[in-house]
């Protein structure tokens, strides 16, 4: 499996939007190769429909909401939340075929999760639980953060987040001064969850870490834990304690990145941040964006070469730090095989 050309499992929940993005104006977003239009009913329930009018093919998101229906702007046909046509203004009888696909969509925390696969299998209990990461958990501070469009296959950012060895180089000076890459790490797997833990004792604190945690000291013990729910979510947890204090006193910052395939070579990143201490950095959303953009630039460069050379000329040679990414790819391959 070449990461730049990987299919995505469809029988999974993926974040489609922040709750705040979807309201009483239609919003279009590509999800796993489908154009999707999202809006809310008058009562506030989210709706997701295939974004192409079955009559002559204009996108429905160009239209307007009429009560709980969306009206195509070309000939005025109206479609309800279940995708069924409820009005043909020119008076023809409404055939069974005059309908669009309606996707299961569920709101949890401040994200809207969509199920692009078989609707009969869309069990909301399969949405990865984010409360244990501090999102909605008592005593934690949490909020949504930057959203990034990425012009690469979804597996590139996914394995980038799993592999902290890159931060010593790609983010050198910003969140690491070079100590992380050489540290040993361990990987744990439980069902669809993959955890990669790196402990970095007594290292100099880099500028963005200092800013996020508001530390006075310049050396700290840091533990970096990547928690990935394959194939749709990856969290990066940083536990930081001043070097002269025991690690049990660590403060925690948790970045969560939901990765949603848009097309074969593009995806969306939706983020959230949770901490065990109040937010003090006024530029925190911009800082998250700038940090992730260092990754995005690299992912997009890699994708461009894959598209230019063709996947058959893009072999990869893996090393020790790729073990968790390789495991993640095997998990995705198994999911795809199960769907076939
Ligand atoms: S194209 Fe939508 S109503 Fe004709
Ligand atoms: Fe990174």
XYZ file of N, CA, C and O in Angstrom, residues 156-287:
528
model
N -0.933 10.106 4.601
C 0.329 10.835 4.830
C 0.279 11.614 6.148
O 1.155 11.440 6.996
N -0.722 12.483 6.374
C -0.767 13.134 7.688
C -1.011 12.150 8.825
O -0.533 12.364 9.937
N -1.718 11.056 8.551
C -1.999 10.106 9.630
C -0.695 9.510 10.155
O -0.431 9.479 11.354
N 0.157 9.053 9.238
C 1.385 8.441 9.759
C 2.393 9.493 10.202
O 3.216 9.220 11.082
N 2.283 10.677 9.678
C 3.118 11.776 10.164
C 2.843 12.045 11.646
O 3.757 12.234 12.455
N 1.555 12.010 12.031
C 1.200 12.261 13.434
C 1.637 11.114 14.346
O 1.980 11.325 15.501
N 1.621 9.898 13.807
C 2.008 8.735 14.610
C 3.506 8.696 14.906
O 3.928 8.085 15.872
N 4.279 9.330 14.039
C 5.733 9.189 14.094
C 6.381 10.477 14.597
O 6.639 11.404 13.841
N 6.663 10.523 15.916
C 7.224 11.756 16.500
C 8.691 11.957 16.137
O 9.247 13.016 16.424
N 9.334 10.984 15.483
C 10.767 11.169 15.201
C 11.007 12.339 14.246
O 12.103 12.889 14.197
N 9.956 12.729 13.496
C 10.164 13.821 12.528
C 10.253 15.189 13.205
O 10.736 16.137 12.610
N 9.798 15.278 14.459
C 9.715 16.637 15.035
C 11.091 17.238 15.296
O 11.248 18.444 15.324
N 12.108 16.364 15.439
C 13.462 16.879 15.652
C 13.998 17.591 14.414
O 14.977 18.338 14.498
N 13.374 17.346 13.263
C 13.868 17.916 12.012
C 12.854 18.856 11.376
O 13.117 20.036 11.193
N 11.647 18.323 11.093
C 10.645 19.151 10.413
C 10.196 20.315 11.308
O 9.862 21.393 10.809
N 10.175 20.113 12.618
C 9.763 21.180 13.548
C 10.931 21.626 14.423
O 10.738 22.081 15.553
N 12.157 21.452 13.902
C 13.324 21.777 14.710
C 13.290 23.245 15.137
O 13.015 24.127 14.333
N 13.529 23.456 16.417
C 13.547 24.837 16.917
C 12.186 25.282 17.406
O 12.083 26.129 18.278
N 11.110 24.701 16.860
C 9.768 25.135 17.267
C 9.255 24.283 18.430
O 8.876 24.820 19.480
N 9.261 22.964 18.248
C 8.810 22.098 19.349
C 9.851 21.052 19.742
O 9.573 20.170 20.545
N 11.041 21.128 19.155
C 12.084 20.199 19.591
C 13.442 20.764 19.211
O 13.594 21.425 18.185
N 14.433 20.481 20.074
C 15.780 20.923 19.716
C 16.652 19.742 19.298
O 17.857 19.841 19.285
N 16.025 18.627 18.989
C 16.793 17.533 18.410
C 16.883 16.290 19.274
O 17.594 15.350 18.928
N 16.168 16.252 20.394
C 16.329 15.126 21.321
C 15.347 13.974 21.076
O 15.594 12.860 21.517
N 14.256 14.232 20.397
C 13.189 13.227 20.333
C 13.523 12.066 19.396
O 13.294 10.900 19.731
N 14.113 12.380 18.227
C 14.294 11.354 17.187
C 15.047 10.128 17.691
O 14.742 9.004 17.303
N 16.031 10.334 18.572
C 16.880 9.206 18.989
C 16.323 8.463 20.207
O 16.910 7.485 20.660
N 15.180 8.923 20.763
C 14.640 8.267 21.965
C 13.922 6.965 21.606
O 13.276 6.875 20.565
N 14.035 5.949 22.465
C 13.282 4.720 22.209
C 11.791 4.986 22.356
O 11.391 5.964 23.002
N 10.971 4.156 21.760
C 9.526 4.326 21.911
C 8.880 2.963 21.995
O 9.490 1.953 21.662
N 7.647 2.939 22.494
C 6.921 1.674 22.517
C 5.532 1.868 21.909
O 4.963 2.965 21.967
N 5.046 0.796 21.326
C 3.750 0.835 20.639
C 2.803 -0.160 21.298
O 3.217 -1.265 21.628
N 1.554 0.265 21.505
C 0.536 -0.638 22.049
C -0.665 -0.601 21.116
O -0.955 0.446 20.548
N -1.342 -1.728 20.975
C -2.552 -1.748 20.132
C -3.702 -2.382 20.886
O -3.524 -3.371 21.588
N -4.875 -1.756 20.750
C -6.078 -2.341 21.318
C -7.214 -2.064 20.341
O -7.640 -0.918 20.194
N -7.676 -3.106 19.679
C -8.719 -2.926 18.663
C -8.225 -1.973 17.585
O -7.124 -2.141 17.055
N -9.034 -0.927 17.284
C -8.648 0.053 16.264
C -7.743 1.151 16.807
O -7.426 2.090 16.093
N -7.384 1.067 18.088
C -6.522 2.097 18.687
C -5.062 1.666 18.677
O -4.741 0.528 18.983
N -4.208 2.630 18.356
C -2.767 2.415 18.329
C -2.135 3.514 19.171
O -2.473 4.695 18.997
N -1.263 3.136 20.094
C -0.644 4.136 20.977
C 0.877 4.052 20.844
O 1.437 2.955 20.920
N 1.526 5.201 20.647
C 2.988 5.250 20.526
C 3.505 6.230 21.579
O 3.107 7.404 21.592
N 4.387 5.744 22.465
C 4.822 6.561 23.603
C 6.330 6.800 23.543
O 7.116 5.851 23.389
N 6.701 8.074 23.691
C 8.125 8.440 23.761
C 8.361 9.261 25.010
O 7.691 10.277 25.225
N 9.329 8.841 25.827
C 9.665 9.627 27.020
C 11.013 10.288 26.806
O 11.987 9.630 26.450
N 11.042 11.599 26.997
C 12.280 12.350 26.782
C 12.646 13.022 28.106
O 12.053 14.041 28.469
N 13.604 12.450 28.850
C 13.933 13.006 30.161
C 14.827 14.241 30.047
O 15.702 14.294 29.172
N 14.590 15.201 30.904
C 15.481 16.349 31.092
C 16.044 16.939 29.798
O 17.233 16.855 29.526
N 15.185 17.559 29.031
C 15.595 18.166 27.747
C 15.327 19.664 27.797
O 14.511 20.124 28.598
N 16.009 20.444 26.946
C 15.693 21.878 26.895
C 14.283 22.084 26.333
O 13.882 21.380 25.409
N 13.532 23.011 26.871
C 12.168 23.253 26.366
C 12.256 24.160 25.145
O 12.924 25.192 25.185
N 11.558 23.788 24.088
C 11.580 24.625 22.879
C 10.486 25.692 22.952
O 9.566 25.602 23.769
N 10.594 26.738 22.081
C 9.768 27.946 22.254
C 8.258 27.721 22.288
O 7.572 28.248 23.165
N 7.709 26.917 21.357
C 6.254 26.771 21.323
C 5.764 25.992 22.546
O 4.692 26.282 23.094
N 6.567 25.023 22.992
C 6.210 24.254 24.189
C 6.181 25.180 25.400
O 5.248 25.157 26.207
N 7.187 26.034 25.484
C 7.277 27.009 26.591
C 6.037 27.922 26.581
O 5.438 28.191 27.621
N 5.658 28.378 25.380
C 4.525 29.296 25.229
C 3.213 28.606 25.617
O 2.368 29.166 26.309
N 3.055 27.333 25.181
C 1.822 26.595 25.461
C 1.662 26.327 26.949
O 0.579 26.480 27.508
N 2.754 25.929 27.579
C 2.676 25.519 28.986
C 2.952 26.668 29.955
O 2.698 26.541 31.145
N 3.503 27.781 29.437
C 3.797 28.931 30.293
C 4.833 28.617 31.366
O 4.745 29.115 32.488
N 5.815 27.762 31.021
C 6.821 27.368 32.006
C 7.861 28.460 32.236
O 8.218 29.200 31.339
N 8.371 28.512 33.461
C 9.438 29.456 33.789
C 10.807 28.785 33.596
O 11.764 29.417 33.194
N 10.880 27.481 33.913
C 12.170 26.783 33.807
C 12.483 26.485 32.344
O 11.592 26.517 31.490
N 13.751 26.198 32.040
C 14.092 25.963 30.642
C 14.427 24.503 30.327
O 14.766 24.166 29.207
N 14.305 23.612 31.327
C 14.476 22.170 31.055
C 13.287 21.410 31.645
O 12.726 21.821 32.664
N 12.904 20.331 30.985
C 11.720 19.597 31.454
C 11.808 18.128 31.061
O 12.575 17.748 30.171
N 11.011 17.316 31.756
C 10.765 15.939 31.330
C 9.528 15.985 30.428
O 8.507 16.548 30.821
N 9.634 15.377 29.260
C 8.478 15.399 28.343
C 8.131 13.979 27.904
O 9.006 13.202 27.522
N 6.849 13.667 27.970
C 6.364 12.406 27.389
C 5.418 12.756 26.248
O 4.497 13.558 26.427
N 5.687 12.186 25.082
C 4.834 12.428 23.909
C 4.108 11.122 23.598
O 4.737 10.095 23.368
N 2.781 11.185 23.605
C 1.982 9.984 23.341
C 1.070 10.243 22.148
O 0.251 11.169 22.176
N 1.244 9.449 21.106
C 0.316 9.519 19.971
C -0.747 8.449 20.180
O -0.417 7.284 20.410
N -2.000 8.859 20.158
C -3.120 7.918 20.277
C -3.916 7.986 18.995
O -4.619 8.967 18.744
N -3.815 6.928 18.192
C -4.496 6.964 16.901
C -5.667 5.996 16.902
O -5.529 4.846 17.315
N -6.815 6.481 16.454
C -7.938 5.589 16.159
C -7.964 5.458 14.643
O -8.301 6.406 13.927
N -7.558 4.295 14.158
C -7.454 4.057 12.719
C -8.856 3.856 12.148
O -9.642 3.088 12.716
N -9.195 4.575 11.050
C -8.371 5.423 10.195
C -8.703 6.914 10.292
O -8.377 7.656 9.370
N -9.337 7.377 11.363
C -9.968 8.697 11.281
C -9.515 9.742 12.298
O -9.947 10.888 12.225
N -8.670 9.359 13.273
C -8.381 10.306 14.356
C -6.991 10.042 14.927
O -6.621 8.884 15.116
N -6.245 11.104 15.203
C -4.964 10.903 15.887
C -4.750 12.019 16.899
O -4.883 13.203 16.568
N -4.433 11.662 18.117
C -4.172 12.640 19.164
C -2.703 12.656 19.507
O -2.031 11.633 19.451
N -2.204 13.835 19.850
C -0.834 13.961 20.350
C -0.928 14.566 21.740
O -1.356 15.718 21.903
N -0.534 13.777 22.732
C -0.582 14.239 24.112
C 0.840 14.544 24.568
O 1.756 13.751 24.357
N 1.022 15.722 25.175
C 2.324 16.077 25.738
C 2.165 16.256 27.243
O 1.355 17.073 27.697
N 2.904 15.467 28.008
C 2.959 15.630 29.466
C 4.302 16.259 29.794
O 5.349 15.723 29.417
N 4.265 17.380 30.496
C 5.497 18.142 30.731
C 5.637 18.468 32.217
O 4.717 18.997 32.841
N 6.804 18.121 32.775
C 7.095 18.458 34.176
C 8.462 19.128 34.232
O 9.379 18.694 33.529
N 8.623 20.189 35.043
C 9.943 20.818 35.156
C 11.002 19.776 35.528
O 10.711 18.835 36.280
N 12.209 19.932 34.979
C 13.256 18.911 35.148
C 13.600 18.658 36.608
O 14.016 17.565 36.968
N 13.403 19.678 37.476
C 13.768 19.484 38.883
C 12.584 18.988 39.720
O 12.645 18.957 40.942
N 11.484 18.595 39.042
C 10.318 18.080 39.784
C 9.977 16.684 39.271
O 10.313 16.329 38.136
N 9.269 15.880 40.086
C 8.928 14.526 39.627
C 7.934 14.554 38.458
O 7.132 15.492 38.334
N 7.992 13.526 37.616
C 7.131 13.498 36.421
C 5.642 13.439 36.779
O 4.792 13.808 35.974
N 5.325 13.002 38.018
C 3.907 12.953 38.429
C 3.286 14.351 38.470
O 2.064 14.497 38.496
N 4.110 15.394 38.513
C 3.573 16.755 38.583
C 3.280 17.318 37.188
O 2.957 18.501 37.049
N 3.396 16.476 36.147
C 3.290 16.980 34.769
C 1.933 17.627 34.480
O 0.895 17.199 34.987
N 1.999 18.658 33.656
C 0.788 19.250 33.080
C 0.597 18.628 31.685
O 1.565 18.213 31.058
N -0.660 18.603 31.228
C -0.945 17.892 29.971
C -1.586 18.813 28.936
O -2.508 19.566 29.259
N -1.075 18.718 27.718
C -1.701 19.384 26.571
C -1.999 18.307 25.532
O -1.123 17.526 25.182
N -3.246 18.280 25.081
C -3.679 17.235 24.152
C -4.182 17.875 22.858
O -5.138 18.651 22.883
N -3.515 17.563 21.750
C -3.983 18.007 20.432
C -4.647 16.814 19.770
O -4.099 15.718 19.759
N -5.857 17.036 19.265
C -6.554 15.963 18.576
C -6.752 16.387 17.120
O -7.180 17.512 16.859
N -6.416 15.497 16.191
C -6.579 15.816 14.771
C -7.459 14.748 14.135
O -7.092 13.571 14.105
N -8.630 15.159 13.677
C -9.496 14.250 12.921
C -9.124 14.421 11.452
O -9.101 15.543 10.939
N -8.812 13.311 10.808
C -8.379 13.363 9.403
C -9.457 12.706 8.557
O -9.840 11.561 8.802
N -9.959 13.454 7.582
C -11.057 12.949 6.755
C -10.655 13.008 5.283
O -10.370 14.096 4.768
N -10.617 11.852 4.611
C -10.296 11.874 3.189
C -11.324 12.718 2.434
O -12.528 12.628 2.708
N -10.843 13.545 1.489
C -11.755 14.302 0.630
C -11.807 13.600 -0.719
O -12.862 13.137 -1.158
N -10.652 13.503 -1.390
C -10.516 12.732 -2.631
C -9.312 11.815 -2.443
O -8.729 11.771 -1.361
N -8.896 11.114 -3.494
C -7.768 10.206 -3.345
C -6.497 10.971 -2.943
O -5.667 10.431 -2.233
N -6.361 12.211 -3.390
C -5.135 12.933 -3.008
C -5.413 14.251 -2.294
O -4.676 15.227 -2.446
N -6.454 14.276 -1.484
C -6.679 15.435 -0.612
C -7.466 14.999 0.614
O -8.166 13.980 0.587
N -7.324 15.772 1.678
C -8.047 15.447 2.911
C -8.243 16.719 3.742
O -7.732 17.782 3.397
N -9.019 16.587 4.785
C -9.271 17.705 5.706
C -8.696 17.338 7.070
O -8.796 16.186 7.495
N -8.185 18.334 7.765
C -7.794 18.147 9.165
C -8.649 19.064 10.029
O -8.681 20.278 9.815
N -9.357 18.463 10.994
C -10.130 19.216 11.986
C -9.422 19.007 13.322
O -9.091 17.867 13.665
N -9.216 20.074 14.074
C -8.437 19.901 15.299
C -9.204 20.375 16.532
O -10.157 21.147 16.450
N -8.747 19.866 17.664
C -9.240 20.313 18.960
C -8.073 20.276 19.933
O -7.124 19.506 19.737
N -8.133 21.115 20.951
C -7.078 21.126 21.967
C -7.731 21.027 23.339
O -8.742 21.682 23.612
N -7.154 20.190 24.205
C -7.624 20.089 25.594
C -6.402 20.145 26.513
O -5.336 19.635 26.162
N -6.574 20.791 27.647
C -5.465 20.933 28.595
C -5.962 20.751 30.027
O -7.136 20.985 30.318
N -5.021 20.415 30.896
C -5.351 20.329 32.322
C -5.170 21.677 33.013
O -5.288 21.766 34.222
N -4.850 22.717 32.235
C -4.639 24.057 32.801
C -5.282 25.081 31.858
O -5.473 24.798 30.675
N -5.638 26.260 32.353
C -6.364 27.222 31.514
C -5.544 27.680 30.305
O -4.321 27.688 30.349
N -6.265 28.045 29.244
C -5.604 28.589 28.054
C -5.125 30.006 28.359
O -5.902 30.834 28.832
N -3.849 30.267 28.085
C -3.338 31.626 28.309
C -2.765 32.233 27.038
O -2.703 33.440 26.905
N -2.334 31.392 26.090
C -1.712 31.906 24.869
C -2.797 32.462 23.937
O -3.601 31.717 23.399
N -2.844 33.786 23.711
C -3.920 34.350 22.886
C -3.816 33.946 21.410
O -4.805 33.996 20.693
N -2.639 33.516 20.962
C -2.465 33.140 19.543
C -2.474 31.627 19.342
O -1.883 31.120 18.398
N -3.160 30.913 20.242
C -2.992 29.451 20.215
C -3.508 28.800 18.936
O -2.908 27.852 18.440
N -4.618 29.323 18.377
C -5.126 28.699 17.140
C -4.134 28.895 15.988
O -3.848 27.977 15.221
N -3.591 30.096 15.909
C -2.603 30.397 14.868
C -1.346 29.540 15.069
O -0.739 29.060 14.106
N -0.960 29.324 16.320
C 0.224 28.504 16.607
C -0.002 27.052 16.188
O 0.898 26.404 15.646
